[in-house]
Coordinates of C-alpha atoms in Angstrom, one line a residue:
Chain A
M1 CA -21.4 -6.6 -32.0
I2 CA -23.9 -8.3 -30.0
A3 CA -27.0 -8.8 -28.3
T4 CA -30.1 -7.3 -27.1
L5 CA -32.0 -10.0 -28.9
F6 CA -30.7 -12.5 -26.5
V7 CA -33.3 -10.9 -24.4
A8 CA -36.1 -11.6 -26.8
A9 CA -34.8 -15.1 -27.6
L10 CA -34.3 -16.0 -24.0
S11 CA -37.6 -14.6 -22.9
L12 CA -39.3 -16.7 -25.6
A13 CA -37.4 -19.8 -24.6
A14 CA -38.2 -19.1 -20.9
T15 CA -41.8 -18.9 -21.7
A16 CA -41.7 -22.1 -23.7
G17 CA -39.9 -23.8 -20.8
G18 CA -42.6 -22.7 -18.4
E19 CA -40.1 -21.0 -16.1
A20 CA -38.6 -17.5 -16.3
N21 CA -35.0 -18.5 -16.2
V22 CA -33.1 -15.5 -17.5
E23 CA -33.5 -11.9 -16.4
P24 CA -31.9 -9.5 -18.9
A25 CA -30.3 -6.6 -17.1
R26 CA -29.1 -3.2 -18.4
A27 CA -28.1 -1.7 -15.1
P28 CA -24.5 -2.2 -13.9
P29 CA -24.1 -5.6 -12.3
A30 CA -23.8 -4.4 -8.8
A31 CA -24.0 -7.0 -6.1
A32 CA -27.7 -6.3 -5.6
D33 CA -28.5 -7.2 -9.2
L34 CA -27.0 -10.6 -8.8
A35 CA -28.4 -11.2 -5.3
S36 CA -31.5 -13.0 -6.7
R37 CA -29.1 -15.7 -7.9
K38 CA -31.2 -16.1 -11.1
P39 CA -29.4 -16.4 -14.5
Q40 CA -29.0 -12.9 -15.8
L41 CA -28.0 -11.6 -19.2
L42 CA -25.9 -8.6 -18.6
L43 CA -25.8 -6.5 -21.7
P44 CA -23.0 -4.1 -22.6
T45 CA -23.9 -0.5 -21.8
G46 CA -25.5 1.3 -24.7
T47 CA -25.9 -1.8 -26.9
S48 CA -28.7 -1.9 -29.4
T49 CA -27.6 -4.5 -32.0
R50 CA -29.7 -7.6 -31.9
V51 CA -28.8 -11.2 -32.6
S52 CA -30.8 -14.3 -31.8
E53 CA -28.2 -16.7 -30.3
A54 CA -24.6 -17.0 -29.3
H55 CA -22.2 -18.6 -31.8
R56 CA -18.9 -17.7 -30.2
I57 CA -19.1 -18.5 -26.5
V58 CA -16.4 -18.2 -23.9
S59 CA -17.1 -20.3 -20.8
L60 CA -15.6 -19.3 -17.5
A61 CA -16.7 -22.3 -15.5
P62 CA -16.2 -26.1 -15.9
V63 CA -19.9 -26.8 -15.3
V64 CA -20.8 -24.4 -18.0
T65 CA -18.4 -26.0 -20.5
E66 CA -19.7 -29.4 -19.6
T67 CA -23.3 -28.3 -20.1
L68 CA -22.5 -26.7 -23.5
F69 CA -21.0 -29.9 -24.8
L70 CA -23.9 -32.0 -23.4
L71 CA -26.2 -29.6 -25.4
D72 CA -24.2 -30.4 -28.5
R73 CA -22.9 -26.8 -28.6
G74 CA -19.2 -27.6 -28.1
D75 CA -18.5 -26.3 -31.6
R76 CA -19.6 -22.9 -30.4
V77 CA -17.2 -22.7 -27.5
V78 CA -14.2 -20.7 -28.4
G79 CA -12.5 -20.3 -25.0
V80 CA -12.5 -22.1 -21.6
T81 CA -10.7 -21.9 -18.3
R82 CA -7.8 -24.2 -17.6
Y83 CA -10.0 -26.1 -15.1
C84 CA -12.5 -27.1 -17.9
D85 CA -11.4 -30.7 -18.2
T86 CA -14.7 -32.3 -19.2
P87 CA -15.3 -33.5 -21.8
A88 CA -11.8 -34.3 -23.2
A89 CA -12.5 -32.2 -26.3
A90 CA -12.8 -29.1 -24.1
Q91 CA -9.2 -29.5 -23.0
A92 CA -8.0 -28.7 -26.5
L93 CA -9.8 -25.3 -26.6
P94 CA -8.0 -22.0 -26.1
K95 CA -7.6 -21.1 -22.4
V96 CA -8.4 -17.7 -21.0
G97 CA -7.0 -18.3 -17.5
G98 CA -8.5 -19.8 -14.3
Y99 CA -11.4 -18.4 -12.2
V100 CA -10.1 -15.2 -10.7
D101 CA -7.1 -14.8 -13.0
V102 CA -9.0 -14.7 -16.3
S103 CA -7.1 -12.6 -18.9
L104 CA -9.5 -10.0 -20.1
E105 CA -7.4 -9.4 -23.2
R106 CA -7.4 -13.1 -24.0
V107 CA -11.2 -13.2 -23.8
L108 CA -11.5 -10.2 -26.1
S109 CA -9.1 -11.6 -28.6
L110 CA -11.3 -14.6 -29.0
K111 CA -14.1 -12.3 -30.2
P112 CA -16.9 -13.9 -28.3
D113 CA -20.5 -12.9 -28.8
L114 CA -21.3 -14.2 -25.3
V115 CA -19.3 -15.0 -22.2
M116 CA -20.9 -17.4 -19.7
A117 CA -19.6 -16.8 -16.1
M118 CA -20.4 -17.7 -12.5
P119 CA -20.1 -14.7 -10.2
S120 CA -19.7 -17.1 -7.2
L121 CA -16.3 -18.1 -8.6
G122 CA -15.0 -14.6 -7.8
Q123 CA -15.9 -13.2 -11.3
R124 CA -18.2 -10.3 -10.3
E125 CA -15.7 -7.6 -11.1
L126 CA -14.7 -9.4 -14.4
L127 CA -18.4 -9.3 -15.5
E128 CA -18.4 -5.5 -15.2
R129 CA -15.1 -5.2 -17.1
L130 CA -16.5 -7.5 -19.9
R131 CA -19.7 -5.4 -20.2
A132 CA -17.6 -2.2 -20.3
A133 CA -15.6 -3.8 -23.1
G134 CA -18.8 -4.5 -25.1
I135 CA -19.2 -8.2 -24.4
P136 CA -22.6 -9.5 -23.1
V137 CA -22.3 -11.8 -20.2
L138 CA -24.6 -14.6 -19.0
A139 CA -24.3 -14.7 -15.2
L140 CA -25.1 -18.2 -13.9
F141 CA -25.4 -19.8 -10.5
G142 CA -25.3 -23.4 -9.6
D143 CA -25.1 -24.1 -5.9
T144 CA -28.5 -25.7 -5.4
L145 CA -30.5 -28.2 -7.5
G146 CA -32.9 -25.5 -8.5
E147 CA -30.0 -23.3 -9.6
V148 CA -28.5 -26.1 -11.6
R149 CA -31.8 -26.6 -13.4
E150 CA -31.9 -22.9 -14.2
L151 CA -28.3 -22.9 -15.3
V152 CA -28.9 -25.7 -17.8
R153 CA -32.1 -24.0 -19.2
A154 CA -30.4 -20.6 -19.4
I155 CA -27.4 -22.0 -21.3
G156 CA -29.8 -23.9 -23.6
S157 CA -31.8 -20.8 -24.3
A158 CA -28.7 -18.7 -25.1
S159 CA -27.4 -21.4 -27.5
A160 CA -30.6 -22.3 -29.3
S161 CA -30.9 -25.7 -27.6
A162 CA -33.7 -25.2 -25.2
E163 CA -35.4 -28.4 -26.0
R164 CA -32.3 -30.5 -25.3
A165 CA -31.8 -28.5 -22.1
E166 CA -35.2 -29.6 -20.9
R167 CA -34.3 -33.2 -21.6
I168 CA -31.1 -32.8 -19.6
V169 CA -33.1 -31.3 -16.7
A170 CA -35.6 -34.1 -16.9
D171 CA -32.8 -36.7 -16.8
L172 CA -31.3 -35.0 -13.8
D173 CA -34.6 -34.9 -12.0
A174 CA -35.1 -38.6 -12.8
A175 CA -31.7 -39.4 -11.3
V176 CA -32.5 -37.5 -8.2
A177 CA -35.8 -39.2 -7.9
R178 CA -34.2 -42.6 -8.4
F179 CA -31.6 -41.8 -5.7
A180 CA -34.3 -40.6 -3.3
S181 CA -36.6 -43.6 -3.9
A182 CA -33.7 -46.0 -3.2
R183 CA -33.6 -44.5 0.4
P184 CA -29.9 -45.0 0.8
G185 CA -30.1 -43.2 4.2
A186 CA -32.0 -46.1 5.8
R187 CA -28.8 -48.2 5.6
A188 CA -26.0 -45.7 5.6
G189 CA -26.5 -44.0 8.9
R190 CA -24.9 -40.6 9.5
V191 CA -23.0 -39.5 6.4
L192 CA -20.2 -36.9 6.2
T193 CA -19.3 -35.7 2.7
V194 CA -15.7 -34.5 2.5
V195 CA -14.9 -32.2 -0.4
G196 CA -11.4 -31.2 0.8
V197 CA -8.7 -31.9 3.3
D198 CA -6.1 -29.7 4.9
P199 CA -8.3 -28.1 6.0
V200 CA -11.1 -30.6 6.1
V201 CA -14.0 -29.1 4.3
V202 CA -17.4 -30.8 4.4
A203 CA -20.8 -30.4 2.8
G204 CA -23.0 -28.6 5.2
P205 CA -26.7 -27.6 5.3
G206 CA -27.8 -25.5 2.3
S207 CA -25.3 -27.2 -0.1
F208 CA -26.7 -29.1 -3.0
V209 CA -25.3 -32.3 -1.5
A210 CA -27.4 -31.7 1.7
E211 CA -30.4 -30.9 -0.5
I212 CA -30.1 -34.2 -2.4
F213 CA -29.3 -36.3 0.6
S214 CA -32.2 -34.7 2.6
Q215 CA -34.6 -35.8 -0.2
A216 CA -33.2 -39.3 0.0
G217 CA -33.5 -39.5 3.8
V218 CA -29.7 -39.6 4.3
T219 CA -28.8 -38.2 7.8
S220 CA -26.0 -35.6 7.7
A221 CA -23.3 -35.8 10.3
V222 CA -23.1 -32.0 10.1
A223 CA -25.2 -29.9 12.5
A224 CA -28.2 -28.1 10.9
D225 CA -26.9 -24.7 11.9
A226 CA -23.5 -25.2 10.4
P227 CA -22.3 -23.1 7.4
Q228 CA -22.8 -24.3 3.9
W229 CA -19.3 -25.6 3.5
P230 CA -17.8 -25.8 7.0
S231 CA -14.2 -26.3 7.7
W232 CA -13.6 -29.0 10.4
S233 CA -10.6 -29.5 12.6
I234 CA -9.6 -33.1 13.4
E235 CA -10.8 -32.5 17.0
R236 CA -14.3 -31.7 15.8
L237 CA -14.3 -34.7 13.5
S238 CA -13.3 -36.9 16.4
R239 CA -16.2 -35.7 18.5
R240 CA -18.9 -36.3 15.9
H241 CA -20.9 -39.4 15.4
V242 CA -20.1 -40.4 11.8
D243 CA -21.0 -43.7 10.2
V244 CA -19.9 -43.1 6.6
I245 CA -17.4 -40.7 5.2
L246 CA -17.9 -40.1 1.5
V247 CA -14.7 -38.7 -0.1
A248 CA -16.3 -36.6 -2.8
A249 CA -13.0 -35.2 -4.0
G250 CA -12.1 -38.6 -5.4
P251 CA -9.2 -41.0 -5.1
E252 CA -6.5 -38.4 -4.8
L253 CA -7.7 -37.4 -1.3
R254 CA -8.7 -40.9 -0.2
A255 CA -5.4 -41.7 1.5
A256 CA -5.4 -38.4 3.3
V257 CA -8.9 -39.0 4.6
D258 CA -7.9 -42.6 5.7
R259 CA -5.0 -41.1 7.7
L260 CA -7.3 -38.5 9.2
V261 CA -9.9 -41.1 10.3
A262 CA -7.1 -43.3 11.8
S263 CA -6.0 -40.3 13.9
A264 CA -9.4 -39.0 14.9
F265 CA -11.2 -42.2 15.9
P266 CA -10.3 -45.3 17.9
A267 CA -10.3 -48.5 15.8
A268 CA -13.6 -49.7 17.0
E269 CA -15.4 -46.4 16.2
R270 CA -14.0 -45.6 12.8
P271 CA -16.5 -44.7 10.2
R272 CA -16.6 -46.5 6.9
V273 CA -14.7 -44.4 4.3
V274 CA -16.0 -44.7 0.7
S275 CA -14.8 -43.1 -2.5
A276 CA -15.2 -43.6 -6.2
D277 CA -12.4 -43.7 -8.8
H278 CA -13.4 -40.2 -9.8
P279 CA -14.7 -37.1 -8.0
V280 CA -18.4 -37.2 -7.3
L281 CA -20.8 -34.5 -6.1
M282 CA -18.0 -31.9 -6.5
R283 CA -19.5 -30.1 -9.5
P284 CA -23.2 -29.2 -9.3
G285 CA -24.3 -29.6 -12.9
P286 CA -25.9 -32.0 -15.4
A287 CA -23.4 -34.7 -14.5
L288 CA -24.9 -34.9 -11.0
G289 CA -27.2 -37.6 -12.2
R290 CA -24.3 -39.9 -13.1
D291 CA -22.7 -39.1 -9.7
L292 CA -25.8 -40.0 -7.8
D293 CA -25.9 -43.5 -9.3
T294 CA -22.3 -43.9 -8.2
V295 CA -23.0 -42.6 -4.7
L296 CA -26.0 -44.9 -4.4
A297 CA -23.6 -47.9 -4.9
L298 CA -21.0 -46.4 -2.5
L299 CA -23.5 -46.0 0.3
A300 CA -24.7 -49.6 0.1
P301 CA -23.3 -51.4 3.1
G302 CA -20.0 -53.0 2.6
D303 CA -19.2 -51.2 -0.6
G304 CA -16.4 -48.8 -1.3
S305 CA -14.5 -49.2 2.0
R306 CA -10.9 -50.3 2.3
P307 CA -9.8 -52.8 4.7
Chain B
M1 CA 27.7 9.5 -7.8
S2 CA 28.2 12.9 -6.4
A3 CA 25.7 14.5 -4.0
A4 CA 26.7 17.9 -5.3
P5 CA 23.8 19.9 -6.7
L6 CA 23.5 19.7 -10.5
T7 CA 22.9 22.7 -12.6
A8 CA 19.3 23.3 -13.8
V9 CA 20.4 22.6 -17.4
A10 CA 22.0 19.2 -16.4
R11 CA 18.8 18.2 -14.5
R12 CA 16.6 19.2 -17.4
R13 CA 18.7 17.2 -19.8
A14 CA 18.8 14.1 -17.6
L15 CA 15.0 14.3 -17.0
G16 CA 14.4 14.8 -20.7
A17 CA 16.3 11.7 -21.6
L18 CA 14.6 9.7 -18.9
T19 CA 11.2 10.9 -20.0
A20 CA 11.9 9.8 -23.5
A21 CA 13.0 6.4 -22.3
F22 CA 9.9 6.2 -20.1
L23 CA 7.7 6.9 -23.1
V24 CA 9.4 4.3 -25.2
V25 CA 8.9 1.7 -22.5
V26 CA 5.2 2.7 -22.2
L27 CA 4.9 2.3 -26.0
V28 CA 6.5 -1.1 -26.0
G29 CA 4.3 -2.1 -23.0
V30 CA 1.2 -1.3 -25.0
L31 CA 2.3 -3.6 -27.8
V32 CA 2.8 -6.7 -25.5
G33 CA -0.3 -8.9 -24.9
P34 CA -1.1 -12.4 -23.7
D35 CA -1.2 -13.7 -27.2
D36 CA 1.3 -11.7 -29.2
V37 CA 3.7 -8.9 -29.3
G38 CA 3.1 -6.4 -32.1
L39 CA 1.0 -3.8 -33.7
A40 CA -2.1 -5.9 -33.9
V41 CA -3.6 -4.3 -30.9
L42 CA -3.7 -0.9 -32.7
S43 CA -6.4 -2.2 -35.1
E44 CA -8.7 -3.3 -32.3
P45 CA -10.0 -0.3 -30.5
A46 CA -11.7 -2.2 -27.6
L47 CA -8.5 -4.1 -26.9
L48 CA -6.3 -1.0 -27.3
R49 CA -8.5 0.9 -24.7
L50 CA -8.1 -1.9 -22.2
R51 CA -4.3 -2.3 -22.8
L52 CA -3.7 1.5 -22.6
A53 CA -5.6 1.8 -19.4
R54 CA -3.6 -1.0 -17.8
V55 CA -0.3 0.3 -19.0
L56 CA -1.1 3.8 -17.8
L57 CA -2.1 2.4 -14.4
A58 CA 1.1 0.5 -14.1
A59 CA 3.1 3.6 -15.0
V60 CA 1.1 5.7 -12.4
V61 CA 1.5 3.1 -9.6
G62 CA 5.1 2.4 -10.3
A63 CA 5.9 6.1 -10.3
G64 CA 4.1 6.7 -7.0
L65 CA 5.7 3.8 -5.3
A66 CA 9.2 4.7 -6.5
A67 CA 8.7 8.4 -5.6
T68 CA 7.6 7.3 -2.1
G69 CA 10.6 5.0 -1.7
A70 CA 13.0 7.7 -2.8
T71 CA 11.4 10.2 -0.4
L72 CA 11.4 7.9 2.6
Q73 CA 15.0 6.9 2.0
A74 CA 16.0 10.5 2.0
T75 CA 13.8 11.6 4.9
L76 CA 14.8 8.8 7.1
R77 CA 18.4 8.6 5.9
N78 CA 17.9 4.9 5.6
P79 CA 18.7 3.0 2.4
L80 CA 16.2 0.3 3.4
A81 CA 13.3 2.6 3.6
D82 CA 10.5 1.7 1.3
P83 CA 6.7 1.7 1.6
Y84 CA 6.6 -2.1 1.7
V85 CA 9.4 -2.5 4.3
L86 CA 8.2 0.3 6.5
G87 CA 4.7 -1.3 6.7
V88 CA 2.9 1.6 4.9
S89 CA 1.7 -0.7 2.1
G90 CA 0.7 -3.3 4.8
G91 CA -1.4 -0.6 6.5
A92 CA -3.0 0.3 3.2
A93 CA -3.7 -3.4 2.5
M94 CA -5.3 -3.7 6.0
G95 CA -7.5 -0.7 5.3
G96 CA -8.6 -2.2 2.0
A97 CA -9.2 -5.6 3.5
L98 CA -11.3 -4.1 6.2
A99 CA -13.3 -2.2 3.7
V100 CA -14.0 -5.4 1.8
A101 CA -15.0 -7.2 5.0
L102 CA -17.4 -4.3 6.0
G103 CA -18.9 -4.1 2.5
A104 CA -17.6 -0.6 2.1
A105 CA -15.2 -1.2 -0.9
A106 CA -17.5 0.1 -3.6
G107 CA -16.9 3.4 -5.4
L108 CA -14.3 5.4 -3.6
G109 CA -14.5 3.2 -0.5
L110 CA -11.5 1.0 -1.3
H111 CA -9.3 3.9 -2.3
A112 CA -10.3 5.9 0.9
A113 CA -9.8 2.9 3.2
A114 CA -6.4 2.1 1.7
A115 CA -5.3 5.7 2.0
I116 CA -6.5 5.9 5.6
G117 CA -4.6 2.6 6.4
A118 CA -1.5 4.0 4.8
L119 CA -1.9 7.3 6.6
G120 CA -2.4 5.5 9.9
A121 CA 0.8 3.4 9.4
T122 CA 2.8 6.5 8.4
A123 CA 1.5 8.4 11.4
L124 CA 2.5 5.6 13.7
L125 CA 5.9 5.5 12.1
A126 CA 6.3 9.3 12.4
W127 CA 5.3 9.1 16.0
F128 CA 7.9 6.5 16.9
L129 CA 10.6 8.4 14.9
A130 CA 9.8 11.7 16.7
R131 CA 10.5 10.0 20.0
D132 CA 13.7 8.3 18.9
R133 CA 16.1 11.1 19.9
G134 CA 19.1 9.0 19.0
G135 CA 17.9 8.6 15.4
R136 CA 18.7 4.9 15.4
A137 CA 18.8 3.4 11.9
E138 CA 16.9 0.3 13.0
T139 CA 14.0 2.1 14.5
P140 CA 12.0 2.6 11.2
L141 CA 12.7 -1.0 10.2
L142 CA 11.5 -2.3 13.5
V143 CA 8.4 -0.2 13.4
G144 CA 7.9 -1.6 9.8
V145 CA 8.3 -5.2 11.0
T146 CA 5.7 -4.6 13.7
L147 CA 3.3 -2.8 11.5
N148 CA 3.6 -5.5 8.8
A149 CA 3.1 -8.3 11.3
F150 CA 0.0 -6.6 12.7
S151 CA -1.5 -5.6 9.3
W152 CA -1.0 -9.0 7.7
A153 CA -2.4 -10.8 10.7
L154 CA -5.5 -8.7 10.5
V155 CA -5.7 -9.3 6.8
S156 CA -5.6 -13.0 7.5
V157 CA -8.4 -12.7 10.0
V158 CA -10.5 -10.9 7.4
R159 CA -9.7 -13.6 4.8
V160 CA -11.1 -16.4 6.9
T161 CA -14.2 -14.5 7.9
I162 CA -15.4 -13.3 4.5
S163 CA -17.1 -15.4 1.8
A164 CA -15.1 -17.8 -0.3
E165 CA -15.7 -15.6 -3.4
S166 CA -14.4 -12.4 -1.6
T167 CA -11.4 -14.4 -0.3
Q168 CA -10.3 -15.3 -3.9
T169 CA -10.6 -11.7 -5.0
L170 CA -8.8 -10.4 -2.0
S171 CA -5.9 -12.9 -2.4
I172 CA -5.3 -11.8 -6.0
W173 CA -5.6 -8.1 -5.1
L174 CA -3.2 -8.4 -2.1
V175 CA -0.4 -10.2 -4.1
G176 CA -0.3 -7.2 -6.4
A177 CA -2.2 -7.4 -9.7
V178 CA -2.3 -4.3 -11.9
G179 CA -5.4 -5.4 -13.9
Y180 CA -7.6 -3.3 -16.1
P181 CA -8.9 -0.2 -14.3
A182 CA -12.3 1.3 -14.9
P183 CA -11.8 4.8 -16.4
A184 CA -12.9 6.4 -13.1
D185 CA -10.3 4.4 -11.1
L186 CA -7.6 5.3 -13.5
A187 CA -8.5 8.9 -13.3
I188 CA -8.4 8.9 -9.5
A189 CA -5.1 7.1 -9.4
A190 CA -3.5 9.4 -12.0
V191 CA -4.8 12.6 -10.3
V192 CA -3.9 11.6 -6.8
T193 CA -0.4 10.4 -7.9
A194 CA 0.2 13.6 -9.8
V195 CA -0.7 15.6 -6.8
G196 CA 1.3 13.4 -4.4
I197 CA 4.4 13.6 -6.6
A198 CA 4.0 17.3 -7.1
L199 CA 3.9 17.8 -3.3
L200 CA 7.0 15.7 -2.9
L201 CA 8.8 17.7 -5.7
S202 CA 7.9 20.9 -4.0
R203 CA 10.0 19.6 -1.1
A204 CA 12.8 18.1 -3.2
G205 CA 15.2 20.8 -2.1
D206 CA 14.4 20.1 1.6
L207 CA 14.9 16.4 1.0
T208 CA 18.4 16.9 -0.3
L209 CA 19.2 18.9 2.9
L210 CA 17.5 16.4 5.1
R211 CA 19.8 13.7 3.8
A212 CA 22.7 15.6 5.4
G213 CA 20.9 15.4 8.8
E214 CA 18.1 17.2 10.5
D215 CA 20.3 19.6 12.4
E216 CA 22.0 20.6 9.3
A217 CA 18.7 21.1 7.5
V218 CA 17.4 23.3 10.3
R219 CA 20.6 25.3 10.2
L220 CA 20.0 25.9 6.5
G221 CA 16.5 27.1 7.1
V222 CA 14.3 24.0 6.5
D223 CA 11.1 23.9 8.5
V224 CA 11.5 20.3 9.2
A225 CA 8.2 19.7 11.0
R226 CA 6.2 21.2 8.1
A227 CA 8.3 19.4 5.5
R228 CA 7.7 16.1 7.2
L229 CA 4.0 16.7 7.4
V230 CA 3.8 17.3 3.7
I231 CA 6.1 14.4 2.9
Y232 CA 4.4 11.9 5.1
G233 CA 0.9 13.0 3.9
A234 CA 1.9 12.8 0.2
C235 CA 3.5 9.4 0.7
S236 CA 0.4 8.1 2.4
L237 CA -1.8 9.3 -0.5
L238 CA 0.6 7.7 -3.1
V239 CA 0.8 4.4 -1.3
G240 CA -3.0 4.4 -0.6
V241 CA -3.9 4.8 -4.2
A242 CA -1.3 2.4 -5.4
V243 CA -2.5 -0.4 -3.1
S244 CA -6.2 0.3 -3.6
T245 CA -5.8 0.0 -7.4
S246 CA -3.1 -2.7 -7.7
G247 CA -2.6 -4.4 -4.4
V248 CA 0.7 -4.7 -2.6
I249 CA 3.7 -4.4 -4.9
G250 CA 7.0 -4.7 -3.1
F251 CA 10.6 -4.0 -4.0
L252 CA 9.9 -1.4 -6.6
G253 CA 10.0 1.5 -4.1
L254 CA 13.3 0.1 -2.8
I255 CA 15.2 -0.6 -6.0
A256 CA 14.2 2.2 -8.3
P257 CA 15.5 5.0 -6.1
H258 CA 18.8 3.1 -5.5
A259 CA 19.2 2.5 -9.2
V260 CA 18.8 6.3 -9.8
R261 CA 21.1 7.3 -7.0
L262 CA 23.8 4.8 -8.0
T263 CA 23.8 5.7 -11.7
L264 CA 22.5 9.3 -12.0
S265 CA 22.5 11.6 -9.0
R266 CA 21.9 11.9 -5.3
D267 CA 20.5 15.4 -5.7
E268 CA 16.9 14.8 -4.8
R269 CA 15.7 17.5 -7.2
L270 CA 16.7 15.0 -9.9
A271 CA 16.7 11.8 -8.0
L272 CA 13.0 12.1 -7.0
P273 CA 11.5 12.7 -10.4
A274 CA 14.0 10.3 -12.0
A275 CA 13.0 7.6 -9.5
A276 CA 9.3 8.2 -10.4
L277 CA 10.1 7.8 -14.1
V278 CA 12.2 4.7 -13.6
G279 CA 9.7 3.1 -11.2
G280 CA 6.8 3.8 -13.7
A281 CA 8.8 2.3 -16.5
A282 CA 9.9 -0.7 -14.4
L283 CA 6.3 -1.5 -13.4
V284 CA 5.1 -1.1 -17.0
G285 CA 7.9 -3.6 -18.0
F286 CA 7.1 -6.1 -15.2
D287 CA 3.4 -5.9 -16.1
A288 CA 4.1 -6.5 -19.8
L289 CA 6.1 -9.6 -18.7
A290 CA 3.2 -10.7 -16.6
R291 CA 0.9 -10.5 -19.6
G292 CA 3.3 -12.2 -21.9
A293 CA 3.7 -15.0 -19.4
F294 CA 0.2 -16.1 -20.2
A295 CA 1.3 -18.2 -23.1
L296 CA 3.6 -20.1 -20.7
F297 CA 1.3 -20.6 -17.7
Q298 CA -2.2 -20.3 -19.1
S299 CA -2.6 -17.6 -16.4
E300 CA -1.2 -14.2 -15.8
I301 CA 1.4 -14.1 -13.1
P302 CA 0.4 -11.4 -10.6
T303 CA 2.6 -8.4 -11.4
G304 CA 3.5 -7.9 -7.7
A305 CA 4.7 -11.5 -7.5
L306 CA 6.8 -11.0 -10.6
C307 CA 8.3 -7.8 -9.1
A308 CA 9.4 -9.6 -6.0
V309 CA 10.7 -12.6 -8.0
I310 CA 12.9 -10.3 -10.1
G311 CA 13.4 -7.5 -7.6
A312 CA 14.5 -9.6 -4.6
P313 CA 17.5 -11.3 -6.4
L314 CA 18.5 -7.9 -7.8
F315 CA 18.5 -6.4 -4.4
A316 CA 20.4 -9.3 -3.0
V317 CA 23.1 -8.8 -5.7
G318 CA 23.3 -5.1 -4.8
L319 CA 23.6 -6.0 -1.1
W320 CA 26.2 -8.6 -1.8
R321 CA 28.3 -6.2 -3.8
K322 CA 28.0 -3.7 -1.0
V323 CA 29.0 -6.2 1.6
A324 CA 31.8 -7.6 -0.5
G325 CA 33.0 -4.1 -1.2
G326 CA 33.4 -3.5 2.6
G327 CA 30.3 -1.3 2.8
A328 CA 31.7 1.6 0.9
R329 CA 28.3 2.9 0.2

């Protein structure tokens, strides 16, 4: 059995890191408890056994899996979702389901001493079930840069790799600073970041994409009062002033976006469409740094567009 | 199968045999998991508790839906009557979805909202039927089509207005997923279903007479208005709790009663409890299949979807046999 001592270990690590990044919670994980959007360790009801760190971790989100491997803790991961595709080694691990269709029994059968989950992926009810079944859960959030930093630190604390986590956070911050100082917005004009088509879903204000772009002086083609991830009709797209469309979802959606642009804009007014050979800015996490270097190249005039 | 009343001894024997079969299916269901089939679960108390809760919920929900289907088919004298077809499940889903949208789904909120939705749909159905003096067979089906269209449209509106996180949860719930109930939810479902089925059983004699026609039932002393009130109320409770705990599961309420009437008896005093046992066992079986399918798909197929995938072809075969046989039944 598991873990009150995560509390002590995490608190110590948090103090060392200079930022209180994990709030242990004994109360049931009602919506209000998670509203702060801070990493929280949710202990099983009535648990008193103490251990210092997690050795058998089930990850219920790709970004968590990716972070654990970056922290050199891949050997402690005993279960992942079928969407956990990075790094390649994670694909060989036992699967516990998707986001909202996680098999509770499968998780239990892997005998984890900690499950790392993201409530925003529709896993709130699952967290409660896991706690009731005696499994501590680390609830994580990662929709903003600040949340990504806390996510990495919290995972580092829970897996005894706090120092390495700080290095990853520092690398991420350096990449963001590098991106911002290059001022890609000065040349790119109004940028629209497309994360999905049919329907067209774009990055709006409050998203981590907007946060990073704003720091770098990139002007968003989405209105400031729009939702975080608004869905746009082709009509709305056609009436917007857009200079560059960044296809964040990657090459698979590039053709669909090209068709959309051809339908929505007359030839003379078509925005430049850019995409990398892999998805970028789709997963807020430690890999964002690498993504930003790619985006910087894509936003440079003349790059990334197709004739 | 004859509609002639069975002796009490014959009914007891048949129900005893069915209960034994039901318990065997439940036991087998407990042994089927996403990773293996066997006794391993018995050595892991935490896993066993979860599995048992899920299997019991499947049994309770299946029994409730099948009892409702059997009752509605007898009351409306319509072989196509079933909570899903008649829009009662849709009404419950609409109530539940509205509760989610309004942030009132916590605690008993979802159960209550689904029951109110089911009750509203049933009341509307009853209102239409009361005014259909000709007793046309298509009336309940048309009311069901209308109710379903309205309910699902409203659910769609709710889906696009709530957060992405709630939408995912709502989608899985609506397609019919038995899941692992919290002890309180299981207790509520079991108690409400027991009360609902008991109420229906108390009217089983009336149901047999109602199958012969309302006038005949009145002539034989049935207080039809009172019987209908109890029957519709109990059905609403059963569907409400089934939908609030496990989403919308179709076809079970249609097929289980037909299977019983075709193979066992049309005497409602036997057909009704027998349908409940068959429905309970069937959902336990479908749910075990859904769990077992994990190895194949790396995901659990929602039990409701599996029910429809298997139930729809079964129903089509039955329909084809009836059509090919000249509509003898």
